[in-house]
Amino acid sequence: MDQIQLRTFSDYEKAYAASINDPVKFWEEIAAAYSWQAPWHKTLEWEFETPAVKWFQGGRLNITENCLDRHLKERGADIALLWEPNDPKEQEVRLTYSELHNEVSRFANVLKAKGVKKGDRVAVYMPMIPELTIGVLACARIGAVHSVVFAGFSSNALADRINDSQCVCVLTADGMYRGSKALPVKATVDEALEQCTSVESVIVVRRDGRDVTMVEGRDCWYHEAVVEVDTDCPAEPMDAEDLLFILYTSGSTGKPKGVVHTCGGYMVYAGYSFKNVFQYERGDVYWCTADVGWITGHSYIIYGPLLNGATTLMFEGVPTFPDAGRFWDVCDKYGVNQFYTAPTAIRALMACGDEFVDRAELGALKVIGSVGEPINAEAWHWYHDRVGRGNCPVVDTWWQTETGGIMISGLGNLSPQRPTYAGRPLPGIQPVLLDAESNEIEGDGVEGYLCIKHPWPSMLRTTYGDHERCKNVYFSNYEGYYFTGDGARREEGMYRIIGRVDDVINVSGHRFGTAEIENAINASPLVTESAVVGYPHDIKGQGIYAYVIVDGATQDVQAVRTSIIDTLVAEIGAIAKPDVIQIVPGLPKTRSGKIMRRILRKVAEGDTTNLGDTSTLLDPSIVEIIKADANQLRK
Ligand code: WTA
């Protein structure tokens, strides 16, 4: 894969120009760096109306052959996976490429023994332990479609996702460690499965040794099943456009949707983007702190690094346990060369003071990355100066679950740096800024809706079971373009992401639809109606601000708060807890019944003097009450 690495800024410029002049030829050359069981006959076929996008049609491959088998001859003894446990006193795990290959093959054979077949969907609800990565790759090995669900989601959220894609199997663990806590995992699966009929088997990895209930005929222990199987499992031949995985993510409306990625294009782009953004060299130790439950973990803990024969580090714990120096201690312990985290973590650690980062060496760091939300200037400088010691480039990587891989970013130390700007598009990526009338805005110093006008290999193909939704959400607002949902600014060819322009809020890098949170809040018996908006939050980027109308008979404010929080934790998970709950007598609605969110956003931001025109409201006096109460809450 070294042949796909860009080594200078001029390499990048040439590659970018080539990718625009002749995208098909460009991607053919990149794809040729991978191993294919059969060549493709049509590189690209596409239209953005239906939409229908197909890459490398006719090509046959298995992504795990590219992640594992291909490296065995030359890199079999190189470390593939490093695992750092929650508790620094516990022993780490180091798996070479040949060991990981064996482990994946064995897990794949356990899946087969449980009757899981090519095309079946498998839900993966696991803590950050090596078996999570092994289990994901085992699914891909046999052609089963993995649907990883972040282990912080509630049983209801898990059940929704299992049911939406009719999973036949769940991979899980007994419990998990997070900082000083041990939490149940299997018990949550059991609760979820009370609502699911499609699941035939549950495979449970032992982690914290707690007592769990095992359902006869359905549940088995991984450590018992694995001794019964062979270490050899041939990789299932997959069509380039066969499904590789589904990953649920939130949008403006309705329930989270299952973003679908396919085998060939995803592989080609995950490997290419990893190599170039992080400028990985053999022997480097690369660490991405995300959870595998999100797209960042899929593409840049598992697939991107392994496709390149890299050493990827997986961390079970949290940044502040045993103290706020843990990230930097882990960097020193393994000599981490590339470090990739989220602005929310950077801001949280920055707030803990400099002594933790200053006591570390961090001498091996070469590239430091950021992902998931806009990085503010203060956090950027702290990251650059303190963590990077002023001599590591910050790659601010903009992308989405739907894009499969990094779209706009600097490439290691090749690209010019500009704090708060993600930078230039990767080769093959054609971003545009549109105005409200779908016109492309040319030139520099301009802002608009960020869209992409040409397909790239790892773009989503559909939303599982509902292609119409995929069309409506991403391809209908601006005809002929993929719409990202983000607003952006362009300056000297570099893009700065301003944030979401739809009803999606980004809390600590986690995406939520405001409607999704409102529906959950409305499930509380004490609530009549609610409206949720995001507001700027020093650490989380955005906080959740909920305006709720309570049932007329309810007097007890504390009981309302508790009920709302309990309901949200049950419907979505603890990550969706609101930061502010304001009880209101009514919501600012227009005469046609539409909530004027603009006003609610302003109030949540603390800007109550500049609310704009409220004359079209059904009852403008409501705004005065909301304003006064908000000021009261702030005191
Ligand atoms: C936001 C995460 C600014 C953006 C990989 C996008 C960012 C959403 C950046 C996708 C960045 C991601 N700068 N904003 N570098 N990276 N975003 O699907 O609003 O969890 O649309 O994918 O996060 O979130 P998702």
Tab-separated table of N, CA, C and O and ligand atoms in Angstrom, residues 249 295-296 370-375 396-402 422 484-486 497 499-500 506 509 511, ligand 1:
chain	number	residue	atom	x	y	z
A	249	THR	N	-27.341	6.102	12.673
A	249	THR	CA	-26.994	7.461	13.057
A	249	THR	C	-28.233	8.337	13.023
A	249	THR	O	-29.203	8.024	12.337
A	295	ILE	N	-18.606	5.620	13.720
A	295	ILE	CA	-17.926	5.409	12.431
A	295	ILE	C	-16.414	5.598	12.557
A	295	ILE	O	-15.640	4.919	11.895
A	296	THR	N	-15.981	6.518	13.418
A	296	THR	CA	-14.542	6.755	13.549
A	296	THR	C	-13.833	5.472	13.984
A	296	THR	O	-12.747	5.148	13.496
A	370	SER	N	-8.000	15.470	14.981
A	370	SER	CA	-9.236	15.871	15.652
A	370	SER	C	-10.407	15.473	14.780
A	370	SER	O	-10.326	15.542	13.546
A	371	VAL	N	-11.499	15.063	15.394
A	371	VAL	CA	-12.666	14.627	14.621
A	371	VAL	C	-13.961	14.762	15.405
A	371	VAL	O	-13.955	14.652	16.622
A	372	GLY	N	-15.036	14.988	14.703
A	372	GLY	CA	-16.369	14.844	15.281
A	372	GLY	C	-17.122	16.132	15.460
A	372	GLY	O	-18.344	16.142	15.494
A	373	GLU	N	-16.430	17.249	15.598
A	373	GLU	CA	-17.084	18.544	15.814
A	373	GLU	C	-16.066	19.618	15.482
A	373	GLU	O	-14.866	19.335	15.407
A	374	PRO	N	-16.555	20.835	15.329
A	374	PRO	CA	-15.605	21.910	15.064
A	374	PRO	C	-14.658	22.069	16.255
A	374	PRO	O	-15.073	21.949	17.408
A	375	ILE	N	-13.390	22.292	15.972
A	375	ILE	CA	-12.435	22.529	17.056
A	375	ILE	C	-12.223	24.044	17.157
A	375	ILE	O	-11.829	24.689	16.190
A	396	ASP	N	-7.276	18.269	11.248
A	396	ASP	CA	-8.673	18.467	11.657
A	396	ASP	C	-9.515	17.812	10.574
A	396	ASP	O	-9.652	18.346	9.476
A	397	THR	N	-10.027	16.614	10.875
A	397	THR	CA	-10.641	15.777	9.845
A	397	THR	C	-12.147	15.923	9.850
A	397	THR	O	-12.809	15.544	10.808
A	398	TRP	N	-12.688	16.463	8.751
A	398	TRP	CA	-14.155	16.548	8.645
A	398	TRP	C	-14.684	15.384	7.829
A	398	TRP	O	-14.198	15.121	6.733
A	399	TRP	N	-15.659	14.710	8.380
A	399	TRP	CA	-16.363	13.640	7.646
A	399	TRP	C	-17.587	13.221	8.422
A	399	TRP	O	-17.933	13.870	9.415
A	400	GLN	N	-18.258	12.164	7.996
A	400	GLN	CA	-19.538	11.759	8.585
A	400	GLN	C	-19.708	10.239	8.509
A	400	GLN	O	-19.059	9.596	7.676
A	401	THR	N	-20.624	9.721	9.303
A	401	THR	CA	-20.974	8.302	9.210
A	401	THR	C	-21.274	7.950	7.747
A	401	THR	O	-20.853	6.909	7.237
A	402	GLU	N	-21.980	8.851	7.080
A	402	GLU	CA	-22.422	8.603	5.713
A	402	GLU	C	-21.281	8.629	4.704
A	402	GLU	O	-21.388	8.043	3.629
A	422	ALA	N	-10.662	22.820	8.634
A	422	ALA	CA	-10.352	21.413	8.364
A	422	ALA	C	-9.364	21.330	7.199
A	422	ALA	O	-8.536	20.441	7.143
A	484	THR	N	-24.665	17.430	2.962
A	484	THR	CA	-24.035	16.935	4.184
A	484	THR	C	-24.800	17.297	5.456
A	484	THR	O	-24.588	16.689	6.496
A	485	GLY	N	-25.639	18.349	5.387
A	485	GLY	CA	-26.284	18.842	6.613
A	485	GLY	C	-25.442	19.879	7.337
A	485	GLY	O	-25.867	20.443	8.336
A	486	ASP	N	-24.232	20.149	6.822
A	486	ASP	CA	-23.342	21.127	7.457
A	486	ASP	C	-23.269	22.415	6.646
A	486	ASP	O	-23.396	22.404	5.424
A	497	ILE	N	-15.645	24.190	8.867
A	497	ILE	CA	-16.999	23.686	9.083
A	497	ILE	C	-17.645	24.535	10.169
A	497	ILE	O	-17.109	24.664	11.268
A	499	GLY	N	-20.949	24.116	11.229
A	499	GLY	CA	-21.796	23.267	12.073
A	499	GLY	C	-23.051	22.875	11.319
A	499	GLY	O	-23.238	23.249	10.159
A	500	ARG	N	-23.911	22.134	11.996
A	500	ARG	CA	-25.107	21.608	11.339
A	500	ARG	C	-26.084	22.732	11.029
A	500	ARG	O	-26.260	23.642	11.826
A	506	ASN	N	-24.886	18.194	18.010
A	506	ASN	CA	-23.660	17.427	18.161
A	506	ASN	C	-23.150	17.662	19.587
A	506	ASN	O	-22.569	18.694	19.886
A	509	GLY	N	-19.482	15.346	20.324
A	509	GLY	CA	-19.207	14.525	19.145
A	509	GLY	C	-20.260	13.460	18.881
A	509	GLY	O	-20.133	12.695	17.935
A	511	ARG	N	-24.026	12.507	17.716
A	511	ARG	CA	-25.114	13.112	16.942
A	511	ARG	C	-26.473	12.733	17.502
A	511	ARG	O	-26.745	11.563	17.721
B	1	WTA	C1	-19.486	17.063	12.545
B	1	WTA	C2	-18.146	11.701	12.713
B	1	WTA	C3	-16.344	20.149	12.296
B	1	WTA	C4	-20.252	17.562	11.330
B	1	WTA	C5	-16.914	11.370	11.859
B	1	WTA	C6	-20.701	16.279	10.667
B	1	WTA	C7	-17.191	18.012	12.254
B	1	WTA	C8	-20.973	15.388	11.848
B	1	WTA	C9	-15.895	17.487	12.046
B	1	WTA	C10	-20.837	13.928	11.520
B	1	WTA	C11	-14.802	18.407	11.990
B	1	WTA	C12	-17.331	15.864	12.083
B	1	WTA	N1	-15.084	19.726	12.114
B	1	WTA	N2	-17.403	19.331	12.367
B	1	WTA	N3	-13.545	18.021	11.833
B	1	WTA	N4	-16.019	16.149	11.945
B	1	WTA	N5	-18.048	16.968	12.279
B	1	WTA	O1	-21.645	11.003	11.604
B	1	WTA	O2	-21.355	18.329	11.757
B	1	WTA	O3	-20.800	11.063	13.983
B	1	WTA	O4	-21.841	16.438	9.847
B	1	WTA	O5	-19.281	11.353	12.015
B	1	WTA	O6	-20.008	15.771	12.827
B	1	WTA	O7	-20.915	13.133	12.682
B	1	WTA	P1	-20.719	11.575	12.607
